[in-house]
């Protein structure tokens, strides 16, 4: 039997006592017993009975103040001020008093009366929303529980940035996790870890690990009927949506900022932090002593490989040993095996093909396959020059492509990037790019750093930093010269015509500008007789 509050019993108790009083059966002992049950004084019950005899409507809510015409109620103006002052009732009272002093409204009631009116006229969700916004108001809403359904009926997927610093190539970074969960069994069907920001490649890698049921991914997997996403551009990219279409999987794009619509994966995001990530070295949200918390200097971070291995081990523990409360004492593995729903499997080769991005048709030449202005070659290409092929590739994996026959769709083999740079060259290029980026960032910060004078009264801001006229002209001249040199086009103005006695090749005659010839050098050119050098007058005629 559901529990009933004592306050809700007041109305039925008073109405029952009123009936007994009219029948002449009411005694003092019964009133005293009702007061003990309701947790109030005996005279309060007698007062409620007297009010109910005058007006039976008072018996509906005994003890509540009756509404009257002069009672203060919360208006739209008060709501707007509560939102402006983030629920500060004292500030709202000062604002209403100031407006009344200017003749813009009635004087406000006392602060206790204003508090009572707000508690009476606004629900807890409305009060929380005026203070903390819609996210705070949702905590007071009631949500219907979703039916669990059967395995592979609905999957949910999401990205999560890990609050743990991990050593990635000598730099502390916070990796990202992309995973798929089954709503019926709470099983983690697939997971992928990315050292930096995830992309559509992360989604495709997690999807392959979720669908395949072979070792080490099984026994969870198969093709789901529907996958729910939350408007992430990676999940709705052309490559990912095309892969889902080929696999006959429906993608449901949920509205933005509605985490309650995919509670399974959102609950997993919160649970993994408290159950696993909080105990790892490098946890970024660990409480630390001191006013300015910082990481200890001697802290040793996990490598990316070690972190990934530990996460996969925790995922196996979650699927095989953990017993979530919604499963009523069963593990996700037991719930999965108890479900007789047939599974839709797809081969690993077909799944790999479906989760690659299509780059269109190309012609296989003697130099290989031209893709993104680079050549790709493979050992299987011998004797195949001239055929039409179709290129598919994994996003951001530009070191290798997959090649298929354009007419039959038969897989031909992989092709690797020709003349690929060594690791030393790539590291040198990355260091040069990083140094250039640091210099550019420093220059931009220096150019945007401006100082203003502090003021003690309302006045226009005064920018600090004085320049002399000479300094300003010199800096402007340098900037103008830099801009013109950056925009210069050497091939726009052809060179001047050579002297008439020079032998100019016919292919260069059309590329010189007619008119004034170029000046003759002071020293004879190699291979020429010194006495045969022509003299050039100021008018440009040779003599």
XYZ file of C-alpha atoms in Angstrom:
543
model
C 0.000 0.000 0.000
C 1.499 3.365 -0.956
C 2.453 5.691 1.867
C 0.143 8.681 2.459
C 1.388 11.895 4.068
C -0.187 13.023 7.354
C -1.050 16.362 5.761
C -3.163 14.603 3.156
C -5.212 12.918 5.940
C -6.438 16.216 7.352
C -9.243 16.670 4.859
C -10.820 13.191 5.215
C -10.440 13.303 9.015
C -12.143 16.684 9.355
C -14.972 15.671 7.029
C -15.510 12.478 9.052
C -15.568 14.421 12.324
C -17.998 16.907 10.799
C -20.413 14.090 9.914
C -20.171 12.676 13.458
C -20.838 16.139 14.909
C -23.967 16.570 12.821
C -25.153 13.112 13.913
C -24.469 13.968 17.566
C -21.846 11.244 17.937
C -18.764 13.464 18.225
C -16.891 13.195 21.520
C -13.830 14.873 22.936
C -11.954 11.579 22.919
C -12.416 11.184 19.173
C -11.176 14.746 18.552
C -8.162 14.084 20.771
C -7.400 10.842 18.939
C -7.653 12.599 15.548
C -5.252 15.304 16.788
C -2.737 12.666 17.872
C -2.935 10.936 14.479
C -2.595 14.187 12.552
C 0.212 15.456 14.777
C -1.459 18.762 15.753
C -2.993 20.274 18.888
C -6.567 19.420 19.887
C -7.741 23.003 19.606
C -6.505 23.107 15.991
C -8.913 20.291 15.141
C -11.779 22.146 16.873
C -10.866 25.257 14.879
C -10.915 23.290 11.608
C -14.334 21.873 12.498
C -15.706 25.362 13.157
C -14.373 26.610 9.819
C -15.843 23.588 8.032
C -19.291 24.250 9.523
C -19.236 27.808 8.177
C -17.895 26.781 4.738
C -17.550 23.145 3.648
C -14.853 24.191 1.175
C -12.552 24.781 4.159
C -12.662 21.025 4.889
C -10.799 20.262 1.658
C -7.533 21.751 2.938
C -7.690 22.238 6.713
C -4.985 24.486 8.081
C -4.389 26.230 4.772
C -4.929 29.934 4.516
C -8.052 30.776 2.576
C -7.634 32.852 -0.545
C -8.868 36.420 -0.409
C -8.889 39.314 -2.805
C -6.069 41.232 -1.112
C -3.592 38.344 -0.920
C -0.308 38.908 -2.757
C 0.324 36.554 -5.654
C 3.345 36.046 -7.897
C 2.937 37.982 -11.151
C 4.814 37.812 -14.437
C 6.861 40.794 -13.300
C 7.979 38.955 -10.165
C 8.843 35.882 -12.264
C 10.995 37.995 -14.580
C 12.791 39.595 -11.634
C 13.394 36.198 -10.035
C 15.005 35.021 -13.249
C 17.060 38.216 -13.496
C 18.350 37.952 -9.931
C 18.690 34.120 -10.041
C 16.118 33.508 -7.298
C 17.409 36.164 -4.858
C 14.162 37.197 -3.101
C 15.805 40.067 -1.211
C 17.081 41.568 -4.493
C 13.606 41.199 -6.031
C 12.111 42.977 -3.007
C 14.593 45.867 -3.389
C 13.778 46.145 -7.091
C 10.022 46.230 -6.440
C 10.500 48.854 -3.709
C 12.634 51.011 -6.033
C 9.999 50.826 -8.767
C 7.259 51.726 -6.300
C 9.303 54.760 -5.178
C 9.428 55.922 -8.798
C 5.664 55.508 -9.075
C 5.844 52.430 -11.369
C 3.749 50.075 -9.219
C 2.330 49.228 -5.828
C 4.613 48.875 -2.815
C 5.755 45.273 -2.349
C 4.793 43.158 0.664
C 7.259 42.199 3.349
C 10.062 39.794 2.557
C 8.474 36.895 4.563
C 5.194 37.432 2.686
C 7.077 37.432 -0.614
C 8.812 34.186 0.371
C 5.473 32.554 1.234
C 3.912 33.670 -2.038
C 6.805 32.283 -4.067
C 6.671 28.923 -2.255
C 2.890 28.804 -2.673
C 2.540 29.921 -6.313
C 5.688 28.382 -7.839
C 6.476 24.693 -7.974
C 9.906 23.401 -6.845
C 10.848 22.859 -10.481
C 9.938 26.435 -11.421
C 11.948 27.839 -8.516
C 14.959 25.698 -9.410
C 14.657 26.695 -13.084
C 14.669 30.408 -12.246
C 17.889 29.876 -10.270
C 19.806 27.348 -12.365
C 18.047 27.167 -15.734
C 16.371 24.304 -17.527
C 18.963 21.720 -16.459
C 18.198 22.419 -12.780
C 14.442 22.378 -13.419
C 14.631 18.926 -15.045
C 15.789 17.445 -11.742
C 12.261 17.948 -10.393
C 10.486 16.388 -13.393
C 8.978 12.920 -13.520
C 10.064 10.629 -16.368
C 8.431 7.448 -17.538
C 10.536 4.317 -17.426
C 11.299 2.882 -20.862
C 10.490 -0.751 -21.518
C 13.687 -2.790 -21.767
C 12.616 -4.744 -24.835
C 14.911 -7.421 -26.216
C 18.594 -7.614 -27.041
C 19.761 -5.597 -30.068
C 16.440 -3.772 -30.200
C 17.958 -0.366 -29.336
C 21.589 0.655 -28.985
C 22.847 3.963 -27.637
C 26.181 5.554 -28.474
C 28.110 8.553 -27.214
C 31.547 10.150 -26.832
C 33.083 10.779 -23.411
C 36.250 12.684 -22.565
C 38.058 10.852 -19.796
C 38.964 12.955 -16.712
C 42.326 11.172 -16.525
C 45.640 12.491 -17.841
C 47.431 9.876 -19.942
C 50.932 9.963 -21.428
C 50.534 10.233 -25.217
C 53.905 10.592 -26.978
C 55.369 12.362 -23.956
C 52.470 14.795 -23.493
C 49.674 14.568 -20.875
C 46.338 14.307 -22.647
C 42.764 13.347 -21.776
C 41.629 10.555 -24.113
C 38.109 10.088 -25.462
C 35.969 6.951 -25.256
C 33.383 6.036 -27.888
C 31.112 3.151 -26.991
C 27.878 1.407 -27.895
C 25.551 -0.019 -25.243
C 22.577 -2.363 -25.486
C 19.525 -0.934 -23.701
C 17.924 -4.309 -22.920
C 20.913 -5.936 -21.195
C 23.074 -2.922 -20.164
C 25.961 -4.598 -22.003
C 28.836 -2.625 -23.525
C 28.836 -4.064 -27.035
C 31.687 -1.990 -28.493
C 34.312 0.513 -27.368
C 37.055 2.571 -29.030
C 39.628 4.861 -27.379
C 41.105 7.928 -29.110
C 44.121 9.850 -27.719
C 42.712 13.195 -28.921
C 39.368 14.480 -30.193
C 37.251 11.696 -31.713
C 36.046 11.694 -35.298
C 33.967 9.533 -37.600
C 36.893 7.093 -37.631
C 36.348 6.541 -33.886
C 32.654 5.827 -34.472
C 33.414 3.312 -37.227
C 36.046 1.528 -35.125
C 33.654 1.250 -32.168
C 30.884 0.070 -34.502
C 33.055 -2.745 -35.868
C 33.928 -3.935 -32.357
C 30.233 -3.748 -31.407
C 28.872 -5.717 -34.380
C 31.480 -8.488 -34.553
C 30.924 -11.439 -32.211
C 34.264 -13.095 -32.814
C 37.099 -13.089 -30.290
C 37.970 -10.799 -28.610
C 34.653 -8.949 -29.108
C 32.051 -11.677 -28.411
C 29.624 -12.906 -27.409
C 27.861 -9.532 -27.562
C 27.196 -8.122 -31.010
C 25.227 -8.526 -34.171
C 23.274 -5.846 -35.998
C 20.853 -3.760 -33.920
C 17.455 -2.604 -35.120
C 18.000 1.017 -34.084
C 20.846 3.212 -32.829
C 20.139 6.416 -30.897
C 22.513 9.389 -31.184
C 22.327 12.942 -29.854
C 22.955 15.111 -32.932
C 26.732 14.606 -32.844
C 28.278 15.556 -36.182
C 30.568 12.512 -36.052
C 27.624 10.124 -35.690
C 25.653 11.903 -38.432
C 28.514 12.213 -40.927
C 28.070 10.942 -44.452
C 30.371 7.965 -43.952
C 28.710 6.769 -40.735
C 25.149 7.189 -42.002
C 26.061 5.373 -45.231
C 27.492 2.485 -43.202
C 24.302 2.247 -41.125
C 22.193 2.303 -44.302
C 24.200 -0.535 -45.841
C 23.844 -2.537 -42.625
C 20.062 -1.882 -42.519
C 20.224 -0.105 -39.153
C 17.897 2.790 -38.318
C 19.565 5.892 -36.834
C 17.377 7.947 -34.482
C 18.616 11.503 -34.054
C 17.468 12.647 -30.611
C 16.880 16.330 -29.801
C 19.796 18.278 -28.401
C 20.287 18.548 -24.626
C 17.997 15.611 -23.809
C 20.248 13.166 -21.932
C 17.228 11.491 -20.329
C 16.237 10.087 -23.731
C 19.402 7.930 -23.817
C 19.801 7.194 -20.142
C 21.671 3.908 -20.578
C 24.829 5.380 -22.094
C 24.596 8.562 -20.006
C 24.429 6.451 -16.869
C 27.466 4.512 -18.083
C 29.370 7.783 -18.552
C 28.727 8.683 -14.906
C 29.305 5.180 -13.557
C 32.675 4.560 -15.204
C 34.128 7.628 -13.509
C 33.109 6.676 -9.971
C 33.750 2.929 -10.350
C 36.966 2.936 -12.393
C 38.514 6.243 -13.475
C 38.655 7.856 -10.021
C 41.212 5.285 -8.835
C 43.647 5.754 -11.736
C 46.818 7.865 -11.490
C 46.388 11.211 -13.199
C 42.710 11.575 -12.264
C 42.052 15.256 -12.971
C 39.228 15.738 -10.456
C 40.999 14.326 -7.449
C 40.699 16.616 -4.371
C 44.122 18.049 -3.552
C 45.393 20.153 -0.640
C 46.122 23.829 -1.000
C 44.265 26.801 -2.360
C 45.437 26.171 -5.923
C 45.214 22.442 -6.598
C 47.755 21.126 -9.054
C 49.195 17.781 -10.058
C 52.166 16.518 -8.058
C 55.433 16.965 -9.912
C 56.480 13.370 -9.245
C 53.192 11.887 -10.481
C 53.691 9.085 -12.997
C 50.982 8.926 -15.658
C 49.738 5.825 -17.369
C 50.775 5.263 -20.941
C 48.057 5.228 -23.558
C 48.517 1.487 -24.100
C 48.249 0.731 -20.373
C 45.158 2.907 -19.995
C 43.460 1.211 -22.947
C 44.258 -2.251 -21.557
C 42.818 -1.338 -18.151
C 39.677 0.132 -19.704
C 39.062 -2.991 -21.788
C 39.569 -5.155 -18.681
C 37.017 -3.056 -16.783
C 34.617 -3.406 -19.724
C 34.903 -7.191 -19.526
C 34.264 -7.021 -15.766
C 31.180 -4.874 -16.370
C 29.765 -7.326 -18.899
C 30.551 -10.562 -17.059
C 30.641 -9.857 -13.293
C 28.828 -6.622 -12.482
C 25.145 -6.932 -11.575
C 23.277 -3.673 -12.299
C 20.122 -3.016 -10.304
C 17.787 -2.951 -13.360
C 18.805 -6.536 -14.227
C 17.643 -7.818 -10.812
C 20.720 -9.748 -9.796
C 21.881 -10.827 -13.249
C 25.007 -9.809 -15.107
C 24.744 -8.348 -18.630
C 26.171 -11.616 -19.964
C 23.472 -13.663 -18.211
C 20.748 -11.309 -19.426
C 22.135 -11.580 -22.969
C 22.269 -15.373 -22.913
C 18.771 -15.689 -21.390
C 17.281 -13.692 -24.288
C 16.223 -16.017 -27.155
C 16.018 -13.228 -29.755
C 17.864 -14.303 -32.953
C 20.906 -12.259 -33.950
C 21.813 -10.769 -37.321
C 25.497 -11.328 -38.034
C 27.723 -9.902 -40.759
C 31.120 -11.172 -41.839
C 34.247 -9.288 -40.844
C 35.242 -8.682 -44.487
C 31.854 -7.239 -45.418
C 31.767 -5.124 -42.256
C 35.211 -3.719 -43.042
C 34.036 -2.824 -46.539
C 30.822 -1.173 -45.359
C 32.624 0.970 -42.770
C 35.085 2.507 -45.258
C 34.588 5.852 -46.965
C 34.075 5.741 -50.731
C 36.398 7.935 -52.829
C 35.047 7.066 -56.285
C 36.685 5.425 -59.296
C 40.291 5.752 -60.409
C 42.461 4.384 -63.218
C 45.350 2.155 -62.226
C 48.426 3.512 -64.037
C 52.060 2.474 -64.138
C 52.681 4.791 -61.184
C 49.924 3.215 -59.123
C 46.695 4.927 -58.021
C 46.531 8.710 -57.748
C 44.579 9.712 -54.637
C 44.628 13.121 -52.937
C 47.558 14.221 -55.128
C 49.681 11.275 -53.968
C 50.543 7.895 -55.426
C 49.637 4.582 -53.781
C 51.159 1.264 -54.839
C 50.763 -2.402 -53.919
C 52.427 -5.691 -54.838
C 49.223 -7.014 -56.425
C 49.244 -4.219 -59.050
C 51.804 -5.978 -61.263
C 50.289 -6.411 -64.716
C 47.056 -4.607 -63.758
C 47.788 -1.133 -65.202
C 44.877 0.301 -67.162
C 41.938 -1.192 -65.236
C 39.286 0.870 -63.482
C 39.263 0.506 -59.702
C 37.245 1.920 -56.833
C 39.024 3.420 -53.834
C 37.761 3.134 -50.270
C 39.650 4.339 -47.209
C 39.413 4.759 -43.472
C 39.063 8.465 -42.525
C 42.357 10.065 -41.433
C 44.307 6.860 -42.202
C 46.005 8.347 -45.281
C 48.928 5.896 -45.270
C 46.844 3.099 -46.850
C 43.787 2.698 -49.068
C 41.653 -0.303 -49.995
C 41.119 -1.000 -53.701
C 38.155 -2.796 -55.318
C 37.378 -3.628 -58.928
C 35.105 -0.923 -60.340
C 32.939 -3.273 -62.417
C 32.651 -6.390 -60.253
C 33.258 -4.912 -56.785
C 35.833 -7.644 -56.065
C 38.423 -6.769 -53.452
C 41.853 -6.415 -55.076
C 44.043 -5.545 -52.122
C 45.538 -2.668 -50.131
C 47.765 0.072 -51.499
C 50.353 1.934 -49.424
C 51.609 5.456 -49.872
C 54.628 5.619 -52.192
C 57.746 7.523 -51.098
C 56.497 7.712 -47.537
C 58.587 9.887 -45.214
C 60.589 8.286 -42.423
C 59.704 8.713 -38.772
C 62.645 11.094 -38.308
C 61.429 13.311 -41.140
C 57.874 13.326 -39.835
C 59.110 14.232 -36.329
C 61.234 17.075 -37.726
C 58.262 18.438 -39.682
C 56.051 18.276 -36.601
C 58.649 20.102 -34.503
C 58.948 22.817 -37.143
C 55.165 23.183 -37.296
C 54.930 23.387 -33.511
C 57.643 26.073 -33.359
C 55.908 28.094 -36.072
C 52.593 27.746 -34.252
C 54.150 28.953 -30.987
C 55.696 31.976 -32.695
C 52.434 32.864 -34.402
C 50.479 32.487 -31.162
C 52.965 34.687 -29.327
C 52.782 37.379 -32.016
C 48.981 37.324 -32.004
C 48.839 37.603 -28.226
C 51.274 40.520 -28.288
C 49.235 42.315 -30.959
C 45.959 41.822 -29.094
C 47.241 42.726 -25.634
C 45.783 46.104 -24.743
C 45.716 47.951 -21.430
C 43.165 50.409 -20.152
C 43.315 52.909 -17.317
C 41.466 52.121 -14.088
C 38.581 54.482 -13.283
C 36.788 55.447 -10.066
C 33.757 57.012 -11.727
C 31.608 56.394 -14.795
C 33.553 57.486 -17.868
C 34.632 56.160 -21.262
C 37.470 53.582 -21.268
C 40.925 55.107 -21.885
C 43.387 52.947 -23.833
C 46.992 53.067 -22.598
C 50.165 52.902 -24.692
C 51.701 56.006 -26.279
C 53.586 56.173 -29.604
C 55.548 58.958 -31.226
C 54.740 60.017 -34.749
C 57.993 58.556 -36.029
C 57.325 55.201 -34.356
C 53.825 55.021 -35.808
C 54.991 55.884 -39.339
C 57.862 53.369 -39.169
C 55.584 50.522 -38.003
C 52.951 51.328 -40.642
C 55.600 51.450 -43.372
C 56.986 48.079 -42.259
C 53.500 46.538 -42.211
C 52.710 47.921 -45.659
C 55.976 46.623 -47.080
C 55.373 43.206 -45.583
C 51.875 43.020 -47.010
C 53.007 44.073 -50.513
C 55.873 41.595 -50.516
C 53.524 38.807 -49.444
C 51.100 39.663 -52.248
C 53.770 40.130 -54.949
C 53.396 37.979 -58.078
C 56.747 37.607 -59.876
C 55.200 36.295 -63.091
C 52.756 39.174 -63.457
C 55.268 41.692 -64.970
C 57.528 40.120 -67.629
C 61.254 40.964 -67.606
C 62.645 43.755 -69.811
C 63.938 43.046 -73.307
C 67.670 42.191 -73.553
C 70.096 44.308 -75.653
C 69.669 44.120 -79.423
C 72.983 42.376 -80.058
C 72.150 39.537 -77.676
C 71.008 36.267 -79.140
C 67.690 35.534 -77.425
C 66.068 32.110 -77.919
C 62.716 32.327 -79.745
C 60.951 30.696 -76.793
C 61.960 33.614 -74.550
C 61.248 36.481 -76.939
C 57.495 36.304 -76.311
C 58.027 36.328 -72.537
C 59.908 39.661 -72.454
C 58.332 43.101 -72.385
C 59.075 45.297 -75.434
C 60.500 48.756 -74.870
C 63.451 49.690 -72.776
C 66.066 46.907 -72.706
C 67.820 45.763 -69.591
C 71.065 47.555 -68.663
C 74.302 45.952 -69.799
C 76.411 44.518 -66.964
C 79.667 46.267 -66.203
C 81.717 43.086 -66.688
C 81.604 40.942 -69.811
C 79.624 37.760 -69.623
C 81.538 34.464 -69.783
C 82.280 33.338 -73.317
C 81.999 36.804 -74.930
C 84.649 39.057 -76.402
C 85.220 42.122 -74.200
C 85.400 44.454 -77.169
C 82.044 43.381 -78.587
C 79.983 44.658 -75.641
C 77.348 47.109 -76.886
C 76.903 50.478 -75.191
C 73.424 51.580 -74.204
C 72.402 55.216 -74.312
C 69.892 56.889 -72.034
C 67.229 56.640 -74.747
C 67.627 52.860 -74.858
C 69.340 52.675 -78.315
C 72.381 50.525 -78.776
C 75.456 52.215 -80.251
